[in-house]
Amino acid sequence: MIFLTTISLLVSAGVGIATPTGRPLPLVIWHGLGDAYDSEGIQGVANLAQKVHPGTFVHSIYLDPDSDGDRSATFFGRVDEQIATVCSQLSAIPELTSGFNAVGFSQGGQFLRGYVQRCNNPPVKTLITFGSPHNGIADFLAECKPTDFVCRTASSALRSSKWTPWVQNRIVPAQYFRDPEDLDAYIEHSAFLADINNERPGERNKTYAENLGSLERFVMLMFEDDTTIVPKESAWFAEFNKTTGERTLVEDRELYKQDWIGMKKLGDRKRLEFVTAPGRHMELSEELLTGLFKKYLGGRVDGEKMGLWVQGVGF
Ligand SMILES: *[C@@H]1O[C@H](CO)[C@@H](O)[C@H](O)[C@H]1NC(C)=O
Ligand SMILES: *[C@@H]1O[C@H](CO)[C@@H](O)[C@H](O)[C@H]1NC(C)=O
């Protein structure tokens, strides 16, 4: 169900409020597919961040000030251009000048990583991504509401001809499609992911690795029962073999070992965090978000140890 990536924020009682020691770092949010910058879910997240760290300046990224237009831009457009637009948008916000923390939901998290690698001016300090397809999606499991014309149009274009320039230039999720069983087509035709993951031999961009490697922290959350992002391990940059069911964690992949994008630099500095959350894609509880925000946002890099759902993997 790749299209149902709007946040469902399950409200629970008893939110702890941290006392900030200084002015908290600003926060930038990028929403997911089918969502909009001013949706109820995104506003809930912004409010929660401000509750946890009072005084936080929050900016929600938009590609169109109109909600419907913004939602439409999550399906249609060229990701390269969208990221360029966001680079100018963020550079024009005075509150962000000295850097900010960033939270991205689903594809929004992957695109924020694109912002870091391509622009990072002003720079991101801590990047948290929720169920983001960093290693692509190997399947389209579209499930659109019968009345959702935008979703259905995108979906049928994806199914018919994902590697044609027409689709790669217009349909957003096609630009991060990646089937490990069919890497040649991907390397040749992918309009976004193959570039941002620096997978093309001979064309590896050093700036990408320098920029991502400069993060203070990169937190990647994977939903345990995610059936929307296929494979769900993509949220951790892991490779998944659908024949054997074997998963290769990022540190065992060439992307890491040869440090194509700066992940190893971060790993060596112990700045990578692999987190799991119970539930399906974008099923976020207020409790979970509060814990993450306390630990990682507000400008403090080293928070107190969190509860059960935090899982440091290997390094
Ligand atoms: C590498 O990426 C940076 C940032 O997007 C860009 O300015 C530069 O032109 C790229 N270099 C090459 C060789 O493509
Ligand atoms: C998955 O595993 C099988 C069996 O070991 C292997 O033949 C195949 O090449 C693997 N696929 C990928 C994409 O590595």
Coordinates of C-alpha atoms and ligand atoms in Angstrom, one line a residue:
M1 CA 0.0 0.0 0.0
I2 CA 2.6 2.5 -1.0
F3 CA 0.1 5.3 -1.2
L4 CA -1.1 5.2 2.4
T5 CA 1.7 7.0 4.0
T6 CA 0.0 9.7 5.8
I7 CA 0.6 9.7 9.5
S8 CA -1.8 8.2 12.0
L9 CA -0.9 9.7 15.3
L10 CA -2.3 7.7 18.1
V11 CA -2.7 10.0 21.0
S12 CA -1.9 8.7 24.4
A13 CA -1.8 10.4 27.8
G14 CA 1.1 11.5 29.9
V15 CA 3.6 13.4 27.7
G16 CA 6.7 14.3 29.6
I17 CA 8.0 17.7 29.0
A18 CA 11.7 18.3 28.9
T19 CA 13.3 21.4 30.3
P20 CA 15.5 22.9 27.6
T21 CA 18.8 24.2 28.8
G22 CA 19.2 26.7 25.9
R23 CA 17.3 27.7 22.8
P24 CA 16.4 24.5 21.0
L25 CA 17.5 23.9 17.5
P26 CA 14.8 24.6 14.8
L27 CA 13.1 21.6 13.3
V28 CA 12.2 21.0 9.6
I29 CA 9.7 18.4 8.7
W30 CA 9.1 16.7 5.3
H31 CA 5.9 14.8 4.9
G32 CA 5.3 11.5 3.0
L33 CA 3.5 10.4 -0.1
G34 CA -0.2 11.4 -0.1
D35 CA 0.2 13.7 2.8
A36 CA 0.4 17.6 2.8
Y37 CA 2.6 20.0 4.8
D38 CA -0.4 21.4 6.7
S39 CA -2.2 18.1 7.4
E40 CA -3.5 17.3 10.8
G41 CA -0.9 14.6 11.3
I42 CA 2.0 16.9 10.4
Q43 CA 0.6 19.7 12.6
G44 CA 0.3 17.1 15.4
V45 CA 4.0 16.2 15.0
A46 CA 5.0 19.9 15.0
N47 CA 3.0 20.6 18.1
L48 CA 4.5 17.6 19.8
A49 CA 8.0 18.7 19.0
Q50 CA 7.2 22.1 20.5
K51 CA 5.7 20.5 23.6
V52 CA 8.8 18.4 24.2
H53 CA 11.2 21.3 23.5
P54 CA 9.3 24.6 24.1
G55 CA 10.3 27.4 21.9
T56 CA 11.3 25.2 18.9
F57 CA 10.9 27.0 15.5
V58 CA 9.2 24.5 13.2
H59 CA 9.1 24.6 9.4
S60 CA 7.0 22.1 7.4
I61 CA 8.4 21.7 3.8
Y62 CA 5.9 22.4 1.0
L63 CA 6.1 22.3 -2.8
D64 CA 2.9 24.2 -3.1
P65 CA 1.2 26.5 -0.5
D66 CA -2.1 25.0 -1.5
S67 CA -2.7 21.7 0.4
D68 CA -4.1 19.8 -2.6
G69 CA -1.3 21.0 -4.8
D70 CA 1.2 20.0 -2.2
R71 CA -0.3 16.5 -1.9
S72 CA -0.3 16.2 -5.7
A73 CA 3.5 17.0 -5.7
T74 CA 4.1 13.9 -3.6
F75 CA 2.9 11.8 -6.6
F76 CA 3.9 13.9 -9.6
G77 CA 7.1 15.8 -10.3
R78 CA 10.8 15.3 -10.7
V79 CA 12.5 14.7 -7.4
D80 CA 15.7 16.5 -8.4
E81 CA 13.7 19.6 -9.0
Q82 CA 11.7 19.2 -5.9
I83 CA 14.9 19.0 -3.8
A84 CA 16.3 22.1 -5.6
T85 CA 13.2 24.0 -4.7
V86 CA 13.5 22.9 -1.1
C87 CA 17.2 24.0 -1.1
S88 CA 16.1 27.6 -2.0
Q89 CA 13.1 27.4 0.4
L90 CA 15.2 26.5 3.4
S91 CA 18.1 28.9 2.6
A92 CA 15.6 31.8 2.6
I93 CA 14.4 31.1 6.2
P94 CA 16.3 33.3 8.7
E95 CA 15.5 31.1 11.7
L96 CA 17.4 28.2 10.1
T97 CA 20.6 30.0 9.3
S98 CA 22.8 28.3 11.9
G99 CA 21.5 24.8 11.2
F100 CA 18.5 22.7 12.1
N101 CA 17.3 19.2 13.0
A102 CA 15.2 17.4 10.4
V103 CA 12.5 14.8 10.5
G104 CA 11.2 13.1 7.4
F105 CA 8.4 10.7 7.0
S106 CA 8.6 7.9 4.4
Q107 CA 9.8 9.3 1.1
G108 CA 10.1 12.7 2.8
G109 CA 13.0 11.3 4.8
Q110 CA 14.8 10.1 1.8
F111 CA 14.4 13.5 0.1
L112 CA 15.7 15.2 3.2
R113 CA 18.8 13.0 2.9
G114 CA 18.9 14.3 -0.7
Y115 CA 18.8 17.8 0.6
V116 CA 21.7 17.1 2.9
Q117 CA 23.8 15.4 0.2
R118 CA 23.1 18.0 -2.5
C119 CA 22.8 21.3 -0.6
N120 CA 23.0 21.2 3.2
N121 CA 23.1 25.0 3.4
P122 CA 21.9 25.7 6.0
P123 CA 23.2 22.4 7.5
V124 CA 21.2 19.6 9.1
K125 CA 22.5 18.6 12.5
T126 CA 20.3 15.5 13.3
L127 CA 18.3 13.7 10.7
I128 CA 15.6 11.3 11.7
T129 CA 13.8 9.3 9.0
F130 CA 10.7 7.2 9.6
G131 CA 10.2 4.2 7.3
S132 CA 12.1 5.9 4.5
P133 CA 12.9 3.9 1.4
H134 CA 16.7 4.7 1.5
N135 CA 17.4 1.6 -0.5
G136 CA 14.4 2.0 -2.7
I137 CA 11.2 0.0 -3.1
A138 CA 11.2 -3.3 -5.0
D139 CA 7.5 -3.5 -5.4
F140 CA 4.5 -1.2 -5.9
L141 CA 1.7 -2.3 -3.8
A142 CA -0.7 0.4 -4.7
E143 CA -4.0 0.6 -3.0
C144 CA -5.8 3.8 -3.8
K145 CA -9.3 4.8 -2.8
P146 CA -11.6 4.4 -5.8
T147 CA -12.3 8.1 -5.7
D148 CA -8.6 9.1 -5.4
F149 CA -7.9 10.2 -9.0
V150 CA -4.4 11.5 -8.3
C151 CA -3.3 8.2 -6.6
R152 CA -4.9 6.1 -9.3
T153 CA -3.2 8.0 -12.1
A154 CA 0.2 7.7 -10.5
S155 CA -0.4 4.0 -9.7
S156 CA -1.3 3.0 -13.3
A157 CA 1.7 4.9 -14.7
L158 CA 4.0 3.0 -12.3
R159 CA 2.6 -0.3 -13.3
S160 CA 2.7 0.2 -17.0
S161 CA 6.2 1.5 -17.6
K162 CA 8.4 2.4 -14.7
W163 CA 11.7 2.8 -16.6
T164 CA 10.5 5.0 -19.4
P165 CA 11.8 8.6 -19.3
W166 CA 8.2 9.8 -19.3
V167 CA 7.5 8.0 -16.0
Q168 CA 10.9 8.7 -14.5
N169 CA 10.5 12.4 -15.1
R170 CA 7.0 12.6 -13.7
I171 CA 6.0 9.9 -11.2
V172 CA 7.7 10.4 -7.9
P173 CA 7.8 6.8 -6.5
A174 CA 9.2 5.5 -9.8
Q175 CA 12.3 7.6 -9.0
Y176 CA 13.1 5.4 -6.0
F177 CA 12.1 2.0 -7.4
R178 CA 15.0 -0.4 -7.0
D179 CA 14.8 -4.2 -7.5
P180 CA 18.0 -5.9 -6.5
E181 CA 17.1 -8.7 -9.0
D182 CA 17.1 -6.1 -11.8
L183 CA 19.9 -3.7 -11.0
D184 CA 21.0 -3.1 -14.5
A185 CA 17.7 -1.4 -15.5
Y186 CA 17.8 0.6 -12.3
I187 CA 21.4 1.8 -12.8
E188 CA 20.6 2.8 -16.3
H189 CA 17.2 4.5 -15.9
S190 CA 16.7 5.6 -12.2
A191 CA 16.2 9.3 -12.3
F192 CA 16.9 9.9 -8.6
L193 CA 17.9 7.0 -6.3
A194 CA 20.8 5.6 -8.2
D195 CA 22.3 9.1 -8.3
I196 CA 21.7 10.0 -4.6
N197 CA 23.0 6.6 -3.5
N198 CA 26.1 7.1 -5.7
E199 CA 25.6 3.7 -7.2
R200 CA 26.9 4.6 -10.7
P201 CA 30.5 3.5 -11.0
G202 CA 32.7 6.4 -12.3
E203 CA 30.1 9.0 -11.4
R204 CA 30.4 9.0 -7.6
N205 CA 30.0 12.5 -6.3
K206 CA 32.3 13.2 -3.4
T207 CA 30.2 16.1 -2.1
Y208 CA 27.4 13.6 -1.3
A209 CA 29.7 11.7 1.1
E210 CA 31.2 14.8 2.6
N211 CA 27.8 16.3 3.3
L212 CA 26.0 13.3 4.7
G213 CA 29.2 12.4 6.7
S214 CA 28.9 15.8 8.4
L215 CA 25.7 15.0 10.2
E216 CA 25.8 15.0 14.0
R217 CA 23.5 12.1 14.0
F218 CA 21.5 10.0 11.5
V219 CA 18.6 8.1 13.0
M220 CA 16.7 5.6 10.8
L221 CA 13.5 4.1 12.1
M222 CA 12.1 0.9 10.6
F223 CA 8.5 -0.2 11.3
E224 CA 8.4 -3.8 12.3
D225 CA 5.3 -4.6 10.4
D226 CA 5.8 -2.3 7.5
T227 CA 4.1 -3.8 4.4
T228 CA 4.1 -0.5 2.5
I229 CA 7.8 -0.1 2.0
V230 CA 9.0 -3.3 0.3
P231 CA 11.3 -4.4 1.7
K232 CA 10.9 -2.7 5.0
E233 CA 14.7 -3.1 5.6
S234 CA 15.1 -0.3 3.0
A235 CA 14.5 2.0 6.0
W236 CA 17.9 0.9 7.4
F237 CA 19.7 0.9 4.0
A238 CA 19.7 -2.9 4.2
E239 CA 19.6 -5.1 1.2
F240 CA 17.0 -7.9 1.1
N241 CA 17.1 -11.0 -1.0
K242 CA 13.5 -12.0 -1.7
T243 CA 14.5 -15.5 -2.8
T244 CA 16.5 -16.5 0.3
G245 CA 14.9 -14.0 2.7
E246 CA 18.4 -13.0 3.7
R247 CA 19.1 -9.5 4.7
T248 CA 22.4 -7.7 4.4
L249 CA 22.9 -4.9 6.8
V250 CA 24.3 -1.7 5.5
E251 CA 27.8 -2.2 7.0
D252 CA 28.2 -5.3 4.9
R253 CA 27.3 -3.6 1.6
E254 CA 29.7 -1.9 -0.8
L255 CA 27.9 1.4 -0.4
Y256 CA 29.1 1.4 3.2
K257 CA 32.5 -0.3 2.8
Q258 CA 33.6 2.0 0.0
D259 CA 31.7 4.9 1.7
W260 CA 29.9 6.1 -1.4
I261 CA 27.7 8.5 0.5
G262 CA 29.3 9.1 3.9
M263 CA 27.5 6.3 5.9
K264 CA 30.8 4.8 6.9
K265 CA 32.2 8.1 8.1
L266 CA 29.1 8.4 10.3
G267 CA 29.4 4.8 11.5
D268 CA 33.1 5.2 12.4
R269 CA 32.1 8.2 14.5
K270 CA 29.2 6.2 16.0
R271 CA 26.6 8.6 14.6
L272 CA 24.3 6.1 13.1
E273 CA 21.2 4.9 15.0
F274 CA 19.1 2.0 13.8
V275 CA 15.7 2.1 15.5
T276 CA 12.7 -0.2 15.3
A277 CA 9.2 0.7 16.1
P278 CA 6.3 -1.7 16.5
G279 CA 3.4 -1.4 14.1
R280 CA 2.8 -0.7 10.4
H281 CA 4.0 2.0 8.1
M282 CA 3.6 5.5 9.8
E283 CA 1.7 4.1 12.7
L284 CA 3.2 6.5 15.2
S285 CA 2.3 6.8 18.8
E286 CA 2.7 10.1 20.7
E287 CA 4.7 8.1 23.2
L288 CA 7.2 6.9 20.6
L289 CA 7.6 10.4 19.1
T290 CA 8.0 12.0 22.4
G291 CA 10.7 9.6 23.3
L292 CA 12.6 10.2 20.1
F293 CA 12.2 13.9 20.2
K294 CA 13.4 14.1 23.8
K295 CA 16.4 12.0 22.9
Y296 CA 17.4 13.4 19.5
L297 CA 15.9 16.9 19.1
G298 CA 16.3 20.2 20.9
G299 CA 20.0 20.4 20.2
R300 CA 21.3 17.8 22.6
V301 CA 23.2 15.1 20.8
D302 CA 23.4 12.7 23.7
G303 CA 20.2 12.1 25.4
E304 CA 19.3 9.7 28.1
K305 CA 18.9 6.0 27.2
M306 CA 15.5 5.2 25.8
G307 CA 13.2 2.3 26.3
L308 CA 12.8 -1.1 24.7
W309 CA 12.2 -0.1 21.2
V310 CA 15.6 1.4 20.6
Q311 CA 17.9 -1.1 19.1
G312 CA 21.5 -0.3 18.3
V313 CA 22.6 -2.6 15.6
G314 CA 26.2 -3.6 15.5
F315 CA 27.7 -0.1 15.6
Ligands
LIG1 C1 28.2 16.8 -7.0 O1 27.1 17.3 -6.3 C2 27.1 18.7 -6.0 C3 26.0 19.0 -5.1 O2 24.7 18.6 -5.7 C4 27.1 19.4 -7.3 O3 27.2 20.8 -7.0 C5 28.2 19.0 -8.2 O4 28.1 19.6 -9.5 C6 28.2 17.5 -8.4 N1 29.5 17.1 -9.0 C7 29.5 16.4 -10.1 C8 30.8 16.0 -10.6 O5 28.4 16.0 -10.6
LIG2 C1 19.7 -14.0 -3.8 O1 20.2 -15.2 -3.4 C2 20.3 -16.2 -4.5 C3 20.7 -17.5 -3.8 O2 21.9 -17.4 -3.1 C4 21.3 -15.7 -5.5 O3 21.3 -16.6 -6.6 C5 20.8 -14.3 -6.0 O4 21.8 -13.8 -6.9 C6 20.6 -13.4 -4.8 N1 20.0 -12.1 -5.3 C7 20.7 -11.0 -5.2 C8 20.0 -9.8 -5.7 O5 21.8 -10.9 -4.7

